[in-house]
Amino acid sequence: MALAQASGACLPLEALVHAQTGMTMPPPAPAPEGKADYTLRIAPVTVELDRSHILSTIGYNGTAPGPVLRMREGKPVTVHVINDTDTPELVHWHGMLIPPDVDGTAEEGSPFVPPRGQRRFQLTPGPAGSRWYHSHAMAMDDLHKGAYTGQFGFVYVDGGNDPGHFDQELFLALRDWDPFFTATMDDEDDDTHNGPMPEKPTVMNTGPDGLEVGSMTYSINDKALGSGEPIRVREGQRLIIRFLNASAIENRRIALAGHKMKVIALDGNPVPTPQMLDSIFLGAGERVDVIVEMNNPGIWILGSTEQTIRESGLGVVVEYTGQHKQPQWIDPPRIPWDYTIFGSAGSSSPTPQQTIELVFEKIPGGAGKFNLWLVNGKPYPNEDELVLHQGTRYRLVMRNRTDDAHPMHMHRHLWELAEINGKKTAGVIKDTVIVPYYGRASVDFTANQPGLTLFHCHIQQHMDYGFKALFRYA
Ligand SMILES: [Cu+2]
């Protein structure tokens, strides 16, 4: 417990890492041509979730999550990435419209940042809004790699559009830690079990499931509920909270007891119809921006709507000035999450020029093995049949014939949501969409970002075991 005492003092995290590992970091090689706008150092970090739980992972610049990077829309930046680990790494810029060589995936041909090496990237940030950066390395059966580590952080791209006055801006990343393999996955997080299930197969594959990845340790940013500083507010204040589900594992429902949240943006993109809600739902990789009016003095819990998960750390205390009660939780009404309510009322997305069908299936892995995930009948690589023509507007019809809700992400493009389980909408712009349990989601986009484009489930294990495909431009 010497470590716990050391971290109680105000030692820099880097010093702590040295104390813990006994290692010294090699001096960085001279940086090429001048100073970068941002430097990201990938290295071991410790995260003190609470006094009794300090974990060791890999992070950016000595912390996990990494620093909030603020960039200006359209203003080119140089990012210098130093990799102080023994693993080749990739930094992906989730939600940005940037070329494949800087997007940060091996599949698209972005170069790795070599182990103990460094690399410099230039990109033009955009579009404006809440984006994020994270490792895109494969993990496979190693739960200390890729998105299971602390390599994640917000990028806020400022477009000069003021969302109105607010008194505090908070960046809150939902996270799970210490992942493990499990044969019993409870799917309470799915939220979509009671939907219409238009894609439920008539003949089910009833083979025994393989191992999934679970967790029992959670945080918001780097603190478990009840440790760390509360969010301190005053009555009458207006907060903007930018949420990110940085989990590699699960979708999450979040509420702030005693308050409603006005959803103003999904995946960083302003929605046509903001909605006042008691809770919000985020698939792995998704962002939700909300405005909260602080109009109910007390001490409240903001956190997971599932008691066990909240009590295992996924929450933070919100404390009004002058209040001294115990933090309170109130279960919100359980209303299914519905993306379509944020769309332009009464309109539907214009009919695209071409439709691409994408069928998702699972081959159960059986005891002690892993499931295999198929897109159109095969696991990745799946790269020669999905060809885009520059300038064409496409509709992707994603048919989920599996008993799980999948947050599907397409790189380097933005989708306009067209339909979820038969409900039509328009004007909801996203980069990640949860395709419901045995459900269907249709999204439209214009092919205007030439180059290889990765499409995948944002649950790391699903992606690693087949659930991805490459689009290429003709
Ligand atoms: Cu998935």
Short mmCIF file of C-alpha atoms and ligand atoms in Angstrom, two decimals:
data_model
loop_
_atom_site.label_atom_id
_atom_site.label_comp_id
_atom_site.label_asym_id
_atom_site.label_seq_id
_atom_site.Cartn_x
_atom_site.Cartn_y
_atom_site.Cartn_z
CA MET A 1 0.00 0.00 0.00
CA ALA A 2 3.04 2.24 -0.27
CA LEU A 3 1.69 3.16 -3.67
CA ALA A 4 -1.61 4.39 -2.26
CA GLN A 5 0.25 6.62 0.17
CA ALA A 6 2.53 7.92 -2.51
CA SER A 7 -0.39 8.80 -4.74
CA GLY A 8 -2.07 10.63 -1.88
CA ALA A 9 0.80 13.07 -1.98
CA CYS A 10 0.98 15.32 -4.98
CA LEU A 11 3.62 13.42 -6.92
CA PRO A 12 3.45 13.81 -10.67
CA LEU A 13 2.01 10.69 -12.25
CA GLU A 14 5.14 10.15 -14.27
CA ALA A 15 7.18 10.00 -11.09
CA LEU A 16 4.71 7.47 -9.73
CA VAL A 17 5.10 5.31 -12.80
CA HIS A 18 8.85 5.35 -12.27
CA ALA A 19 8.46 4.54 -8.60
CA GLN A 20 6.21 1.65 -9.44
CA THR A 21 8.14 0.08 -12.27
CA GLY A 22 11.64 1.14 -11.31
CA MET A 23 12.11 2.05 -14.95
CA THR A 24 13.32 5.29 -16.33
CA MET A 25 12.00 6.51 -19.61
CA PRO A 26 14.55 6.88 -22.39
CA PRO A 27 14.95 10.46 -23.54
CA PRO A 28 12.86 11.07 -26.65
CA ALA A 29 14.71 11.15 -29.93
CA PRO A 30 15.07 14.65 -31.37
CA ALA A 31 11.75 15.82 -32.81
CA PRO A 32 11.78 16.36 -36.55
CA GLU A 33 11.16 19.82 -38.02
CA GLY A 34 10.03 22.11 -35.27
CA LYS A 35 7.48 21.93 -32.53
CA ALA A 36 4.27 19.99 -32.93
CA ASP A 37 0.94 21.54 -31.92
CA TYR A 38 0.17 18.47 -29.77
CA THR A 39 2.38 15.76 -28.38
CA LEU A 40 0.91 12.47 -27.24
CA ARG A 41 3.14 10.15 -25.27
CA ILE A 42 1.89 6.58 -25.04
CA ALA A 43 3.27 5.06 -21.84
CA PRO A 44 2.34 3.09 -18.71
CA VAL A 45 0.18 5.02 -16.24
CA THR A 46 -1.45 4.32 -12.93
CA VAL A 47 -5.10 5.23 -12.42
CA GLU A 48 -6.32 5.72 -8.85
CA LEU A 49 -10.01 4.90 -9.15
CA ASP A 50 -10.29 5.18 -5.39
CA ARG A 51 -7.97 4.78 -2.41
CA SER A 52 -8.15 1.02 -2.50
CA HIS A 53 -8.08 0.47 -6.25
CA ILE A 54 -5.11 1.69 -8.22
CA LEU A 55 -4.65 0.06 -11.55
CA SER A 56 -1.86 -0.03 -14.05
CA THR A 57 -2.56 0.52 -17.73
CA ILE A 58 -1.31 2.41 -20.78
CA GLY A 59 -2.36 6.02 -21.25
CA TYR A 60 -1.56 9.31 -22.95
CA ASN A 61 0.69 11.96 -21.37
CA GLY A 62 0.68 10.32 -17.95
CA THR A 63 -3.07 10.08 -17.48
CA ALA A 64 -6.10 8.04 -18.52
CA PRO A 65 -8.18 9.51 -20.00
CA GLY A 66 -5.64 11.61 -21.86
CA PRO A 67 -5.89 15.40 -21.99
CA VAL A 68 -8.88 17.08 -23.63
CA LEU A 69 -7.43 18.32 -26.91
CA ARG A 70 -9.03 21.47 -28.23
CA MET A 71 -8.66 22.10 -31.92
CA ARG A 72 -10.03 24.68 -34.33
CA GLU A 73 -12.17 23.39 -37.17
CA GLY A 74 -10.28 23.63 -40.46
CA LYS A 75 -6.98 24.77 -38.92
CA PRO A 76 -4.31 22.15 -39.73
CA VAL A 77 -2.44 20.71 -36.75
CA THR A 78 0.65 18.62 -36.25
CA VAL A 79 0.43 15.80 -33.73
CA HIS A 80 3.61 14.17 -32.53
CA VAL A 81 3.09 10.68 -31.11
CA ILE A 82 5.77 9.08 -28.97
CA ASN A 83 5.31 5.41 -28.19
CA ASP A 84 7.06 4.40 -24.97
CA THR A 85 5.66 0.86 -25.04
CA ASP A 86 6.73 -2.38 -26.67
CA THR A 87 3.58 -2.58 -28.78
CA PRO A 88 3.05 -0.98 -32.21
CA GLU A 89 0.32 1.60 -31.70
CA LEU A 90 -2.27 3.51 -33.71
CA VAL A 91 -4.03 6.70 -32.64
CA HIS A 92 -7.45 6.94 -34.25
CA TRP A 93 -9.35 10.25 -34.52
CA HIS A 94 -12.92 9.11 -34.11
CA GLY A 95 -15.52 11.21 -35.92
CA MET A 96 -13.09 13.27 -37.99
CA LEU A 97 -13.26 13.54 -41.79
CA ILE A 98 -9.57 12.95 -42.47
CA PRO A 99 -7.57 10.85 -44.99
CA PRO A 100 -6.83 7.17 -44.33
CA ASP A 101 -3.09 7.68 -43.79
CA VAL A 102 -3.73 9.76 -40.65
CA ASP A 103 -7.00 8.15 -39.54
CA GLY A 104 -5.10 5.63 -37.44
CA THR A 105 -6.08 2.14 -38.54
CA ALA A 106 -3.86 -0.57 -39.97
CA GLU A 107 -6.67 -1.74 -42.25
CA GLU A 108 -6.79 1.63 -43.99
CA GLY A 109 -3.01 1.70 -44.31
CA SER A 110 -2.19 4.26 -41.60
CA PRO A 111 1.37 3.66 -40.40
CA PHE A 112 1.93 2.29 -36.90
CA VAL A 113 3.80 4.31 -34.31
CA PRO A 114 6.58 1.78 -33.76
CA PRO A 115 7.42 0.40 -30.30
CA ARG A 116 9.87 2.78 -28.56
CA GLY A 117 9.50 5.03 -31.60
CA GLN A 118 7.66 8.11 -32.71
CA ARG A 119 5.78 9.50 -35.63
CA ARG A 120 4.33 12.82 -36.69
CA PHE A 121 0.90 13.31 -38.23
CA GLN A 122 -0.74 16.28 -39.86
CA LEU A 123 -4.48 16.57 -39.97
CA THR A 124 -7.14 19.18 -40.50
CA PRO A 125 -9.65 18.84 -37.65
CA GLY A 126 -13.31 18.70 -38.49
CA PRO A 127 -16.18 18.79 -38.41
CA ALA A 128 -16.83 20.83 -35.27
CA GLY A 129 -18.03 19.03 -32.17
CA SER A 130 -17.15 16.34 -29.69
CA ARG A 131 -14.70 13.86 -31.23
CA TRP A 132 -12.28 11.53 -29.50
CA TYR A 133 -8.97 9.81 -29.93
CA HIS A 134 -8.15 6.26 -28.96
CA SER A 135 -5.96 3.28 -29.73
CA HIS A 136 -7.06 1.27 -32.73
CA ALA A 137 -4.66 -1.63 -32.11
CA MET A 138 -6.06 -5.15 -32.21
CA ALA A 139 -6.25 -6.86 -28.83
CA MET A 140 -7.59 -10.34 -29.67
CA ASP A 141 -7.24 -12.38 -26.46
CA ASP A 142 -4.97 -9.86 -24.72
CA LEU A 143 -7.10 -7.68 -22.45
CA HIS A 144 -4.17 -5.30 -21.84
CA LYS A 145 -4.13 -3.97 -25.38
CA GLY A 146 -6.00 -1.65 -27.71
CA ALA A 147 -9.21 -0.09 -26.42
CA TYR A 148 -9.03 -2.11 -23.17
CA THR A 149 -6.20 0.20 -22.05
CA GLY A 150 -6.42 3.81 -20.91
CA GLN A 151 -5.58 5.10 -24.39
CA PHE A 152 -8.56 7.38 -24.93
CA GLY A 153 -9.41 11.05 -24.65
CA PHE A 154 -11.69 13.78 -25.94
CA VAL A 155 -10.92 16.06 -28.87
CA TYR A 156 -13.18 19.06 -28.95
CA VAL A 157 -13.22 20.67 -32.38
CA ASP A 158 -14.34 24.27 -32.05
CA GLY A 159 -16.31 25.53 -35.02
CA GLY A 160 -17.10 28.93 -33.56
CA ASN A 161 -20.75 27.95 -33.06
CA ASP A 162 -21.65 29.01 -29.56
CA PRO A 163 -24.25 26.64 -28.08
CA GLY A 164 -25.46 29.52 -25.88
CA HIS A 165 -24.31 30.62 -22.49
CA PHE A 166 -23.19 27.98 -20.01
CA ASP A 167 -21.43 28.25 -16.67
CA GLN A 168 -19.48 24.99 -16.75
CA GLU A 169 -18.36 22.67 -19.51
CA LEU A 170 -17.66 19.10 -18.44
CA PHE A 171 -16.12 16.27 -20.41
CA LEU A 172 -17.19 12.95 -18.88
CA ALA A 173 -15.94 9.64 -20.26
CA LEU A 174 -17.68 6.45 -19.10
CA ARG A 175 -15.28 3.65 -18.60
CA ASP A 176 -14.81 0.08 -17.38
CA TRP A 177 -11.54 -1.41 -16.21
CA ASP A 178 -9.91 -4.72 -15.35
CA PRO A 179 -11.73 -6.63 -18.10
CA PHE A 180 -12.04 -10.40 -17.91
CA PHE A 181 -13.44 -13.21 -20.03
CA THR A 182 -16.80 -14.55 -19.01
CA ALA A 183 -19.28 -17.12 -20.27
CA THR A 184 -22.24 -15.38 -18.63
CA MET A 185 -22.83 -12.01 -20.14
CA ASP A 186 -25.83 -10.23 -18.72
CA ASP A 187 -27.30 -8.08 -21.42
CA GLU A 188 -29.12 -5.56 -19.27
CA ASP A 189 -27.20 -2.89 -21.11
CA ASP A 190 -28.75 -3.78 -24.43
CA ASP A 191 -31.84 -1.66 -23.89
CA THR A 192 -33.27 -3.00 -27.13
CA HIS A 193 -34.58 -6.44 -26.09
CA ASN A 194 -38.17 -5.35 -26.23
CA GLY A 195 -38.01 -3.86 -29.70
CA PRO A 196 -39.82 -5.28 -32.72
CA MET A 197 -36.85 -7.52 -33.74
CA PRO A 198 -37.44 -7.40 -37.51
CA GLU A 199 -34.25 -9.38 -38.20
CA LYS A 200 -34.84 -12.29 -35.83
CA PRO A 201 -34.05 -15.40 -37.87
CA THR A 202 -36.73 -18.08 -38.14
CA VAL A 203 -34.07 -20.75 -37.65
CA MET A 204 -31.78 -19.89 -34.78
CA ASN A 205 -28.19 -20.97 -34.37
CA THR A 206 -28.47 -22.50 -30.92
CA GLY A 207 -24.84 -23.53 -30.44
CA PRO A 208 -23.31 -22.63 -27.08
CA ASP A 209 -21.86 -19.11 -26.96
CA GLY A 210 -18.17 -18.45 -26.63
CA LEU A 211 -16.55 -16.14 -24.12
CA GLU A 212 -17.41 -12.47 -23.99
CA VAL A 213 -15.52 -9.72 -22.18
CA GLY A 214 -16.94 -8.35 -18.93
CA SER A 215 -15.98 -5.93 -16.18
CA MET A 216 -16.99 -5.15 -12.62
CA THR A 217 -14.90 -2.02 -12.18
CA TYR A 218 -16.09 1.32 -13.49
CA SER A 219 -15.39 5.01 -13.46
CA ILE A 220 -16.30 8.34 -14.95
CA ASN A 221 -13.02 9.73 -16.26
CA ASP A 222 -10.46 8.35 -13.80
CA LYS A 223 -12.52 8.19 -10.61
CA ALA A 224 -15.01 5.74 -9.17
CA LEU A 225 -18.25 7.12 -7.75
CA GLY A 226 -17.62 8.72 -4.36
CA SER A 227 -13.89 9.19 -4.78
CA GLY A 228 -12.37 12.27 -6.30
CA GLU A 229 -13.91 15.71 -6.29
CA PRO A 230 -17.64 16.14 -6.79
CA ILE A 231 -18.94 18.33 -9.59
CA ARG A 232 -19.63 21.55 -7.66
CA VAL A 233 -22.54 23.64 -8.88
CA ARG A 234 -24.70 26.57 -7.79
CA GLU A 235 -28.44 26.87 -8.15
CA GLY A 236 -29.27 28.62 -11.41
CA GLN A 237 -26.18 27.46 -13.23
CA ARG A 238 -26.34 25.97 -16.70
CA LEU A 239 -24.01 23.06 -17.42
CA ILE A 240 -22.99 21.60 -20.72
CA ILE A 241 -21.91 18.00 -20.27
CA ARG A 242 -20.20 16.18 -23.09
CA PHE A 243 -20.47 12.45 -22.49
CA LEU A 244 -18.41 9.78 -24.19
CA ASN A 245 -18.82 6.05 -23.78
CA ALA A 246 -15.16 5.06 -23.94
CA SER A 247 -15.90 1.45 -23.03
CA ALA A 248 -14.50 -1.28 -25.25
CA ILE A 249 -17.16 -3.60 -23.92
CA GLU A 250 -20.66 -2.29 -23.30
CA ASN A 251 -23.41 0.19 -24.03
CA ARG A 252 -24.57 2.32 -21.09
CA ARG A 253 -27.58 4.23 -19.77
CA ILE A 254 -26.84 7.32 -17.67
CA ALA A 255 -29.00 9.66 -15.57
CA LEU A 256 -28.52 12.63 -13.27
CA ALA A 257 -30.85 12.13 -10.31
CA GLY A 258 -33.22 15.04 -9.70
CA HIS A 259 -32.60 16.57 -13.12
CA LYS A 260 -33.54 16.27 -16.74
CA MET A 261 -30.93 16.55 -19.45
CA LYS A 262 -31.54 18.36 -22.70
CA VAL A 263 -29.80 16.44 -25.49
CA ILE A 264 -28.42 18.93 -28.00
CA ALA A 265 -25.91 16.84 -29.97
CA LEU A 266 -25.27 13.20 -30.83
CA ASP A 267 -21.71 12.15 -31.70
CA GLY A 268 -20.82 15.84 -31.53
CA ASN A 269 -23.31 16.87 -34.21
CA PRO A 270 -26.18 19.21 -33.24
CA VAL A 271 -29.57 17.46 -33.52
CA PRO A 272 -32.53 19.02 -35.37
CA THR A 273 -34.87 18.45 -32.40
CA PRO A 274 -33.26 18.67 -28.95
CA GLN A 275 -35.10 16.62 -26.32
CA MET A 276 -35.45 16.85 -22.54
CA LEU A 277 -34.83 13.37 -21.13
CA ASP A 278 -34.55 11.61 -17.79
CA SER A 279 -31.73 9.40 -19.04
CA ILE A 280 -29.49 8.94 -22.04
CA PHE A 281 -28.06 5.84 -23.68
CA LEU A 282 -24.63 5.57 -25.26
CA GLY A 283 -23.21 2.73 -27.30
CA ALA A 284 -19.47 2.11 -27.06
CA GLY A 285 -17.82 4.93 -29.01
CA GLU A 286 -20.83 7.28 -28.99
CA ARG A 287 -20.99 10.81 -27.59
CA VAL A 288 -24.01 12.70 -26.26
CA ASP A 289 -23.92 16.42 -25.39
CA VAL A 290 -26.50 17.67 -22.92
CA ILE A 291 -27.45 20.94 -21.25
CA VAL A 292 -28.57 20.73 -17.62
CA GLU A 293 -30.25 23.53 -15.69
CA MET A 294 -29.18 23.27 -12.06
CA ASN A 295 -32.57 23.92 -10.50
CA ASN A 296 -32.92 21.32 -7.76
CA PRO A 297 -30.53 21.99 -4.86
CA GLY A 298 -29.19 18.91 -3.12
CA ILE A 299 -26.46 16.35 -3.51
CA TRP A 300 -27.13 14.03 -6.40
CA ILE A 301 -25.59 11.10 -8.21
CA LEU A 302 -24.91 11.23 -11.93
CA GLY A 303 -24.27 7.69 -13.07
CA SER A 304 -25.29 4.37 -14.54
CA THR A 305 -28.97 3.54 -14.16
CA GLU A 306 -27.95 0.00 -13.19
CA GLN A 307 -27.40 -0.15 -9.45
CA THR A 308 -24.62 -2.74 -9.46
CA ILE A 309 -22.66 -0.83 -12.08
CA ARG A 310 -23.18 2.51 -10.36
CA GLU A 311 -22.13 1.04 -7.04
CA SER A 312 -19.08 -0.47 -8.75
CA GLY A 313 -17.92 3.01 -9.70
CA LEU A 314 -19.80 4.34 -12.72
CA GLY A 315 -20.91 7.67 -11.35
CA VAL A 316 -19.94 11.03 -9.94
CA VAL A 317 -21.46 13.19 -7.19
CA VAL A 318 -23.01 16.53 -8.16
CA GLU A 319 -22.99 18.87 -5.20
CA TYR A 320 -24.85 22.18 -4.88
CA THR A 321 -23.16 24.85 -2.76
CA GLY A 322 -24.19 24.73 0.88
CA GLN A 323 -25.73 21.25 0.79
CA HIS A 324 -24.58 18.58 3.23
CA LYS A 325 -26.82 15.54 2.68
CA GLN A 326 -25.86 12.08 1.51
CA PRO A 327 -25.73 11.82 -2.29
CA GLN A 328 -29.13 10.75 -3.59
CA TRP A 329 -30.11 8.49 -6.44
CA ILE A 330 -33.56 8.26 -8.04
CA ASP A 331 -34.32 5.64 -10.70
CA PRO A 332 -35.47 7.38 -13.89
CA PRO A 333 -38.48 6.05 -15.78
CA ARG A 334 -37.38 3.29 -18.13
CA ILE A 335 -38.14 4.70 -21.56
CA PRO A 336 -36.44 2.98 -24.50
CA TRP A 337 -33.77 5.04 -26.23
CA ASP A 338 -34.96 6.20 -29.63
CA TYR A 339 -32.63 8.10 -31.97
CA THR A 340 -35.51 9.10 -34.24
CA ILE A 341 -37.01 11.59 -31.75
CA PHE A 342 -34.02 13.88 -32.36
CA GLY A 343 -34.70 14.09 -36.12
CA SER A 344 -36.48 16.74 -38.16
CA ALA A 345 -40.14 16.28 -37.35
CA GLY A 346 -42.18 14.69 -40.09
CA SER A 347 -39.37 14.37 -42.60
CA SER A 348 -37.50 11.38 -43.91
CA SER A 349 -34.08 11.12 -45.44
CA PRO A 350 -34.19 11.54 -49.28
CA THR A 351 -33.95 8.27 -51.17
CA PRO A 352 -30.29 7.55 -51.90
CA GLN A 353 -28.95 6.48 -55.27
CA GLN A 354 -27.73 3.06 -54.16
CA THR A 355 -28.39 0.66 -51.31
CA ILE A 356 -25.84 -1.64 -49.71
CA GLU A 357 -27.13 -4.45 -47.52
CA LEU A 358 -24.98 -5.53 -44.58
CA VAL A 359 -26.07 -8.66 -42.72
CA PHE A 360 -24.53 -9.34 -39.29
CA GLU A 361 -24.35 -12.86 -37.90
CA LYS A 362 -22.62 -14.63 -35.05
CA ILE A 363 -21.10 -18.10 -35.07
CA PRO A 364 -21.20 -19.17 -31.42
CA GLY A 365 -17.71 -20.16 -30.30
CA GLY A 366 -18.64 -22.77 -27.69
CA ALA A 367 -17.22 -23.22 -24.22
CA GLY A 368 -13.85 -21.57 -23.64
CA LYS A 369 -13.58 -20.22 -27.19
CA PHE A 370 -14.54 -16.98 -28.89
CA ASN A 371 -17.52 -16.21 -31.06
CA LEU A 372 -16.89 -15.34 -34.69
CA TRP A 373 -18.74 -12.41 -36.24
CA LEU A 374 -19.73 -12.23 -39.88
CA VAL A 375 -20.58 -9.34 -42.19
CA ASN A 376 -22.40 -10.62 -45.28
CA GLY A 377 -21.46 -14.21 -44.55
CA LYS A 378 -17.80 -13.82 -43.72
CA PRO A 379 -15.45 -12.47 -41.11
CA TYR A 380 -12.87 -9.78 -41.99
CA PRO A 381 -11.15 -9.52 -44.44
CA ASN A 382 -14.18 -8.54 -46.39
CA GLU A 383 -12.75 -5.96 -48.67
CA ASP A 384 -13.43 -6.52 -52.34
CA GLU A 385 -17.20 -6.35 -52.53
CA LEU A 386 -17.85 -3.04 -50.79
CA VAL A 387 -16.96 -0.52 -53.49
CA LEU A 388 -17.98 3.14 -53.36
CA HIS A 389 -18.19 5.61 -56.22
CA GLN A 390 -17.15 9.17 -55.52
CA GLY A 391 -20.12 11.50 -55.26
CA THR A 392 -22.78 8.79 -54.95
CA ARG A 393 -25.23 8.86 -52.06
CA TYR A 394 -25.59 5.45 -50.44
CA ARG A 395 -27.91 3.83 -47.95
CA LEU A 396 -26.45 1.14 -45.72
CA VAL A 397 -29.11 -1.26 -44.45
CA MET A 398 -27.61 -2.98 -41.42
CA ARG A 399 -29.44 -6.18 -40.51
CA ASN A 400 -28.46 -7.48 -37.10
CA ARG A 401 -29.26 -11.19 -36.91
CA THR A 402 -27.53 -11.57 -33.54
CA ASP A 403 -28.72 -11.50 -29.94
CA ASP A 404 -26.72 -8.41 -29.04
CA ALA A 405 -26.93 -4.68 -29.79
CA HIS A 406 -23.92 -3.52 -31.79
CA PRO A 407 -22.57 0.04 -31.93
CA MET A 408 -21.49 0.17 -35.58
CA HIS A 409 -18.93 2.77 -36.62
CA MET A 410 -17.80 3.95 -40.01
CA HIS A 411 -14.53 5.79 -40.28
CA ARG A 412 -13.93 9.10 -42.05
CA HIS A 413 -17.58 9.62 -43.03
CA LEU A 414 -20.70 10.90 -41.34
CA TRP A 415 -24.01 9.07 -41.53
CA GLU A 416 -27.49 10.50 -41.62
CA LEU A 417 -29.80 8.16 -39.80
CA ALA A 418 -32.68 7.10 -42.07
CA GLU A 419 -34.48 4.36 -40.17
CA ILE A 420 -34.35 2.25 -37.01
CA ASN A 421 -36.55 -0.85 -36.87
CA GLY A 422 -38.91 0.67 -39.42
CA LYS A 423 -39.12 4.13 -37.78
CA LYS A 424 -37.99 6.77 -40.23
CA THR A 425 -36.12 9.95 -39.45
CA ALA A 426 -33.86 12.58 -41.02
CA GLY A 427 -31.23 15.09 -40.00
CA VAL A 428 -29.59 13.01 -37.23
CA ILE A 429 -25.90 12.97 -38.11
CA LYS A 430 -23.77 10.27 -36.49
CA ASP A 431 -20.58 8.27 -36.86
CA THR A 432 -21.66 5.40 -34.62
CA VAL A 433 -25.13 3.85 -34.51
CA ILE A 434 -26.41 1.08 -32.26
CA VAL A 435 -28.09 -1.55 -34.38
CA PRO A 436 -30.62 -3.07 -31.98
CA TYR A 437 -30.89 -6.66 -30.81
CA TYR A 438 -32.22 -8.59 -33.84
CA GLY A 439 -32.91 -5.16 -35.29
CA ARG A 440 -32.27 -3.05 -38.32
CA ALA A 441 -30.75 0.38 -38.86
CA SER A 442 -30.41 2.26 -42.12
CA VAL A 443 -28.00 5.15 -42.59
CA ASP A 444 -27.23 7.36 -45.57
CA PHE A 445 -23.98 8.98 -46.59
CA THR A 446 -22.32 10.56 -49.59
CA ALA A 447 -19.08 8.93 -50.73
CA ASN A 448 -16.87 12.02 -50.61
CA GLN A 449 -13.79 10.84 -48.69
CA PRO A 450 -11.71 8.80 -51.14
CA GLY A 451 -9.57 6.01 -49.77
CA LEU A 452 -9.99 2.88 -47.72
CA THR A 453 -12.69 3.20 -45.08
CA LEU A 454 -13.09 0.89 -42.12
CA PHE A 455 -16.50 -0.17 -40.86
CA HIS A 456 -16.79 -2.14 -37.63
CA CYS A 457 -18.52 -2.89 -34.37
CA HIS A 458 -17.04 -0.67 -31.64
CA ILE A 459 -16.97 -3.52 -29.13
CA GLN A 460 -13.31 -4.45 -29.32
CA GLN A 461 -13.78 -8.20 -29.07
CA HIS A 462 -16.42 -8.25 -31.80
CA MET A 463 -14.19 -6.18 -34.07
CA ASP A 464 -11.16 -8.35 -33.39
CA TYR A 465 -13.07 -11.54 -34.15
CA GLY A 466 -14.37 -10.69 -37.58
CA PHE A 467 -16.91 -7.89 -37.12
CA LYS A 468 -15.42 -5.39 -39.55
CA ALA A 469 -15.25 -4.67 -43.26
CA LEU A 470 -13.38 -2.32 -45.57
CA PHE A 471 -15.01 -0.03 -48.07
CA ARG A 472 -12.88 1.03 -51.00
CA TYR A 473 -13.44 3.68 -53.64
CA ALA A 474 -13.59 2.57 -57.28
CU CU B 1 -20.60 -5.85 -31.60
#
